[in-house]
Each structure stands twice: as structure tokens, then as C-alpha cells.
Amino acid sequence: MSTTTTRGVAQPAPAKASPARPRRGLRGNATVNFWLFTGPFLIGLVIFVFVPIFWSIWLSFFDARYTVTPSKFVGFDNYTQILTNSEFPDSLLTFTVFAAFIVPTTWALSLGLALLVNRLRFMRAFFRSVFFLPTAVSYVAAALIWKMSIFSGVRFGLMNTVLGWFGVDNIAYLANPSPPWYWLVIVTLRLWIQAGFYMILFLAALQNIPAELYEAAAIDGAKPGWQTFRYITLPQLRATSTAVILLLLIAAYQAFDEFFNIIGQKATWAQTPLMELYKTALGTSQDYGAGSAGAVILSLLICLVTLIQGKFMGFGRGEDSK
Amino acid sequence: MTTTTPPAGKQRDKGRGVFGNTGLYIAVGVAAVLFLIPFYLIFRNALSTDLEITGENWKVLPSFQWGNISELFNDPTVEFGRSMVNSLVVAVSTTAGTLLVCSLAGYGLARIPYRHANKVFYAVLATLMVPTAVTFVPSFVLVSSLGWVDTYRGLIIPGLFSGFTCFLFRQYFLGFPKELEEAARVDGLGYWGAYWRIVVPNSLNFFAAIATITFISAWNSFLWPLVIGQDPSSWTVQIALSSFMTNQTVNFHLIFMATAISILPLVFVFLFLQRWLVQGIAQTGIKG
């Protein structure tokens, strides 16, 4: 790799170059090969990722109802419309609260499970599988079980059956927003599906912590338990924690599947930002302009939250690989 | 200071559990039961009659109505069999296509010395910043203007170009031992030959892990198939399930049977490929 000679283009004498020939041939082909390998992906990326993104930004400045080839430029009207005249800002606010709640709880639960499983000596693989298995279940399937079996508002629902043993009346979990029992439904569902996946990440990180650190701490008189956890385990998990929180934040703002299926579009509460965009762009009004404006706002918001989080916790990955 | 340095092993044993080994197993056991309850409910209800699901005398075990399976597939009001086939086609093609396209690109970015490779890589990284779910409006607009609504093409092709998967492959190939490839090149293989004959056969574990992850997310994806699938004949299994929830005429036992059948393939994939999956996820560079 260190032999980029100055004569690059010039043809060397063929006889002399025989030992270097294969390598020089490869180098000459590098550009062609690079595009052969990455070309198909890049073409697809441009068509199906870059084009939609720029089309969306472009559409957001036009009056685009029922049409995707608009002609009337409206400046920031779509932005003011979706920010003042719709449920979209409310849903952004609600989901900031949702993220502020679900991110730390999932982080804590998955870390807790990882710590427990990591200590097991027998049946470790079994318990790991049990906690990991829900990752295989779709949000739609889980929504179905949660809505129709566990938190069914009627008597045969699991929660109401169990509460009935203690003399508690049936609770209609999903029927109305006050009190907001539906949060219990959504949060438990998300915890169940997500915790196992992040537990695996924490398990991998836990196993990478050198045992010497714990030994050194023991020599210095650190009590096992909270102290070693606070001063060794937690700092050593920093990079993983950053990544996990980042992924959880993005996932929280992109919530759609289970809300769509459990709460539904007709309800006036717990409409996620994506559900609002879905209704705006693909609902009866087919307002692609306002929908695109909302999509741009949501993307910017997610980027902003990501950057702030990265600023506070440091981007643990991506940087060190260069 | 230096008086007692107990064997590290013993110290760590004391560190095992604020409440000892029994307490540890009780805690894990309780958590495990809670995590398994939803699975139990799906399969119990799937094999029950409606009365057993909603009735007064709730029993732990159902009466094992295996006939529910054929009833579901023969129900003329839902195209459940069709939606399973659709999901299978979409998930398999998405997985195969993603592996091919993203692994080649990841290899090119990681290993082929091209002057502007880093610039290209940053363009790929930039796409990770834009949340995929947010682009569904413009993507729908694009796909519908191509006339791909209600088609396999529309369901599959836009999902193949995952910046994230490409990124994972690049990270993986950066760590792939160079010596193997250099030996191959001395033997006269080009990049293409080295890739197919040396790199891929030695990376099957990683490919298997990415394949599993891609398959699961393709099988479980909801928003895009919902946007694209307007005619019931193009519904994937997730959309079919979702339609059951709003459709009051379908019976409870059929809904749960459909749910059970929709998750069964993945549960098997999980149980059998678990070792790869766990390794793969642990190895995907997220560990920092």
C-alpha cells in the first residue's frame, strides 16, 4: 500500500516489472473495482434514500395536496400549518415525555437482566434465550396479545383476572386517556420486546471487562456489590450505554406499530408523530406537502436529540474505527 | 495494606449477588416467567375455543383445538395463507438482496484502495442520521410514481439499500485478517476472486448473523407494507394480523392462531440460530 509511485500512469518496462505485476495490476483496477463493488448499493441508496429525502424537502415548500408534482411554491406555509393547525406538535411533546420515560427504564431493565444473567453459572444460555426470545416477536403480534389478552378491558383479560383476586374492579385500560392506563400497556409491551436485545449488548460488554479490574478494586478495599458496580462496571459500560441510549431514543420517536394497533387512529390521544404524518400524508386529505414538512421537522428533532445525547455522553463508536 | 489479599475468585464469589445464589435464581426465575407469559397466552389461546378464551372457567391448558389451524387457512374472509406466502417471499428476497448488495459495498469501502473511498463512506454514514421511518412519505411518493404499489418490487427493493447494514459489513471487513487476502492476491486472484473464494467462505458466521437480523426485521416490518399494500392480496402477515384487530367478525381463536403461526418461524429461527445471532449482535460494533 506504500508504493504509490510517481510514474503511476507511465508504462514500466514489462520485463523488469514481472514480480510487481499482479499488485500493480490490482492497483490500476482499484478504482474500477471499487465502483463495481459499491456501485449497485450506491445507485440504490441514491434512488431510494437520497432522492426521497430531497424530494421530501422540496415537497415541503409546495402546495402538494393529492399530487406529488406540485407547481405552487408556498414557502414555509406547510411548516406553519403543521406546527399550528394540527395535532403534530402535541404528539411531538407527548413523545418527548414518552422517550424521557421509556429510554431510562429500558436501559435499566436490560442492564439489570444482563447483570443477573452474567452471574448465573447454571442454565445461563436458557435464561438468556428466554429474555432474548421476545425480540423475534413483531410489535403487531405483541400489540394483539397485549390488547386482546393481557390488558383486555373486560373480565377475561389477564391483568383484570389477577386484580380481581385482590378485589379490584375491572379496569378499562384502553378506553380513555384519563387516567392514562394505556401508558402501562404500551410501556410494558415495549419493555418486553426491547429489553432482551439490549441485554445481549450489555452481556457482550460485561464479558469484555477485564477481571483484573475487579481484583484490583478488591485489593483496594472496594466492597463487592454497589461500590464495584458504581466505580468499575458502570464506567466500563459507558460506550455500550451510549449506543443503547441512542438506539432507544431513535426507536422511541419512531414509535408507530404498537400505537397504531393498540390505540388506533380514531383515538384522540397517544397519536405518535409518525401516526400524525401518516394521517396527514396518506389519510383523507393526502397532504404530501404538510406531511413532508412534518417529516423534515421530525428528522431534525431526532438529529438534534442524537447530537445532544452524543455531546453529553460522547460518541463511543464509529470514531475509533478510522 | 498488604496483609490480606484473598484469592480473587473468592472475592468475586462474594460479589455474586447481594442476596446469594438462591436469591439470584429466584429473581431470574420470576423475570423469566413474566417474559414467557405472553408466549404461553398466544399458544394457549390459539388452541382454544372462543368460550375457553373468554368464558368463566379459565383453565391453564386449552382443549387443544388443532382444527383451528385448518379453519384459519380455509376462512374465505381472510387471505391468511396468501399473506404468509407474501411475507416469506419478501423476507427471503430482502435478506438475500441485502446480503449481496450491502456486503459487496461494505467490502469495497473497507478494502479497495480508492482515493475517494472515505468521501463515499461519509455519504453512506449521513443516511444513518435520517430516521428510516420518517422517509415513508417521500418513499411512498417515489414508489407510487414508479407504479410499484401493491407489488413485490415495491415491498422488497426499497428495503435493500440499508446504510446501517453496509456500515456493519464495512466494520467487519476492516477487522478481517489481511494476510488471507494478500496470499490470495499473490496467487493471482483479483478483488472479485479474493472476495468470493477467500473472504465470503471465511465470514459465514457474520453473514449468518446479519441474515438472521435482516430476515427478522423484514418479516416483522409493518409501516412500509402498510403504506404500500393497498390491496389485500399484497398484504404481508403483519398487515393481515393488524386487520384482524379492527375486523370484528373474526373470532378470537382465529386471531390467536394467526398470531401464533406468524411468530412460529421466527421463534424457530431464534432457537436454532441463537449462537450466531448473539455473536453477531455482540460483534456488530455496537460494543464500542
CSV table of C-alpha atoms in Angstrom, one decimal, chain B residues 92-210:
chain,number,residue,atom,x,y,z
B,92,VAL,CA,-36.3,-14.1,1.8
B,93,SER,CA,-35.6,-11.8,-1.1
B,94,THR,CA,-34.9,-8.9,1.1
B,95,THR,CA,-32.4,-10.9,3.1
B,96,ALA,CA,-30.7,-12.3,0.0
B,97,GLY,CA,-30.6,-9.0,-1.7
B,98,THR,CA,-29.4,-7.1,1.3
B,99,LEU,CA,-26.6,-9.5,2.0
B,100,LEU,CA,-25.4,-9.4,-1.6
B,101,VAL,CA,-25.6,-5.6,-2.2
B,102,CYS,CA,-24.5,-4.4,1.3
B,103,SER,CA,-21.7,-6.9,1.7
B,104,LEU,CA,-20.1,-6.0,-1.6
B,105,ALA,CA,-20.4,-2.3,-0.8
B,106,GLY,CA,-19.0,-2.8,2.7
B,107,TYR,CA,-16.1,-4.8,1.3
B,108,GLY,CA,-15.4,-2.1,-1.3
B,109,LEU,CA,-15.4,0.6,1.3
B,110,ALA,CA,-13.3,-1.3,3.7
B,111,ARG,CA,-10.7,-2.8,1.5
B,112,ILE,CA,-10.3,-1.4,-2.0
B,113,PRO,CA,-7.8,1.5,-2.0
B,114,TYR,CA,-9.7,4.1,-3.9
B,115,ARG,CA,-8.8,7.7,-3.3
B,116,HIS,CA,-12.3,9.0,-2.5
B,117,ALA,CA,-13.5,5.9,-0.6
B,118,ASN,CA,-13.8,7.9,2.6
B,119,LYS,CA,-16.0,10.6,1.0
B,120,VAL,CA,-18.3,7.8,-0.3
B,121,PHE,CA,-18.3,6.3,3.2
B,122,TYR,CA,-19.4,9.6,4.7
B,123,ALA,CA,-22.2,9.9,2.3
B,124,VAL,CA,-23.4,6.4,3.5
B,125,LEU,CA,-22.9,7.4,7.1
B,126,ALA,CA,-25.1,10.5,6.5
B,127,THR,CA,-28.0,8.4,5.7
B,128,LEU,CA,-27.9,6.8,9.1
B,129,MET,CA,-28.8,10.2,10.6
B,130,VAL,CA,-32.1,10.3,8.8
B,131,PRO,CA,-34.6,8.1,10.6
B,132,THR,CA,-35.9,5.5,8.1
B,133,ALA,CA,-39.4,5.6,9.3
B,134,VAL,CA,-39.6,9.3,8.6
B,135,THR,CA,-38.9,8.9,4.9
B,136,PHE,CA,-42.0,6.9,4.3
B,137,VAL,CA,-43.9,9.8,2.8
B,138,PRO,CA,-41.4,10.6,0.0
B,139,SER,CA,-40.6,6.9,-0.4
B,140,PHE,CA,-44.3,6.2,-1.0
B,141,VAL,CA,-44.4,9.1,-3.4
B,142,LEU,CA,-41.4,7.7,-5.3
B,143,VAL,CA,-42.6,4.1,-5.3
B,144,SER,CA,-46.1,5.0,-6.4
B,145,SER,CA,-44.8,7.2,-9.2
B,146,LEU,CA,-42.8,4.1,-10.4
B,147,GLY,CA,-46.1,2.2,-10.3
B,148,TRP,CA,-44.8,-0.2,-7.7
B,149,VAL,CA,-47.7,0.0,-5.3
B,150,ASP,CA,-49.1,-3.5,-4.4
B,151,THR,CA,-46.2,-5.2,-6.0
B,152,TYR,CA,-43.4,-7.4,-4.6
B,153,ARG,CA,-40.9,-4.9,-6.2
B,154,GLY,CA,-42.3,-2.1,-4.1
B,155,LEU,CA,-42.2,-4.2,-0.9
B,156,ILE,CA,-38.7,-5.5,-1.5
B,157,ILE,CA,-36.4,-3.2,-3.5
B,158,PRO,CA,-36.5,0.0,-1.4
B,159,GLY,CA,-35.5,-2.1,1.6
B,160,LEU,CA,-32.4,-3.5,0.1
B,161,PHE,CA,-30.2,-0.4,0.5
B,162,SER,CA,-29.6,-0.2,4.2
B,163,GLY,CA,-26.9,2.2,5.1
B,164,PHE,CA,-26.7,0.6,8.5
B,165,THR,CA,-26.1,-3.0,7.2
B,166,CYS,CA,-23.4,-1.6,4.8
B,167,PHE,CA,-21.8,0.1,7.7
B,168,LEU,CA,-21.8,-3.1,9.7
B,169,PHE,CA,-20.2,-5.0,6.9
B,170,ARG,CA,-17.5,-2.3,6.4
B,171,GLN,CA,-16.7,-2.5,10.1
B,172,TYR,CA,-16.5,-6.3,10.0
B,173,PHE,CA,-14.3,-6.3,6.8
B,174,LEU,CA,-11.9,-3.8,8.4
B,175,GLY,CA,-11.2,-6.4,11.0
B,176,PHE,CA,-10.9,-9.3,8.6
B,177,PRO,CA,-7.3,-10.6,8.5
B,178,LYS,CA,-5.5,-9.0,5.6
B,179,GLU,CA,-2.9,-11.8,5.3
B,180,LEU,CA,-5.5,-14.2,3.9
B,181,GLU,CA,-6.4,-11.9,1.1
B,182,GLU,CA,-2.8,-11.0,0.3
B,183,ALA,CA,-1.9,-14.6,-0.1
B,184,ALA,CA,-4.8,-15.0,-2.5
B,185,ARG,CA,-3.6,-11.9,-4.5
B,186,VAL,CA,-0.1,-13.2,-4.8
B,187,ASP,CA,-1.7,-16.3,-6.3
B,188,GLY,CA,-3.2,-14.0,-8.9
B,189,LEU,CA,-6.7,-13.5,-7.7
B,190,GLY,CA,-8.3,-10.2,-8.3
B,191,TYR,CA,-10.6,-8.4,-5.8
B,192,TRP,CA,-13.6,-10.2,-7.1
B,193,GLY,CA,-11.9,-13.7,-6.8
B,194,ALA,CA,-10.5,-13.0,-3.4
B,195,TYR,CA,-13.9,-11.8,-2.2
B,196,TRP,CA,-15.8,-14.9,-3.4
B,197,ARG,CA,-13.2,-17.5,-2.7
B,198,ILE,CA,-11.5,-16.3,0.4
B,199,VAL,CA,-13.5,-13.6,2.2
B,200,VAL,CA,-17.0,-14.9,1.9
B,201,PRO,CA,-16.2,-18.5,2.9
B,202,ASN,CA,-14.4,-17.3,5.9
B,203,SER,CA,-17.1,-15.0,7.0
B,204,LEU,CA,-20.1,-17.3,7.1
B,205,ASN,CA,-20.8,-16.7,10.7
B,206,PHE,CA,-21.1,-13.0,10.3
B,207,PHE,CA,-23.2,-13.4,7.1
B,208,ALA,CA,-25.5,-15.8,9.0
B,209,ALA,CA,-25.9,-13.3,11.9
B,210,ILE,CA,-26.7,-10.4,9.5
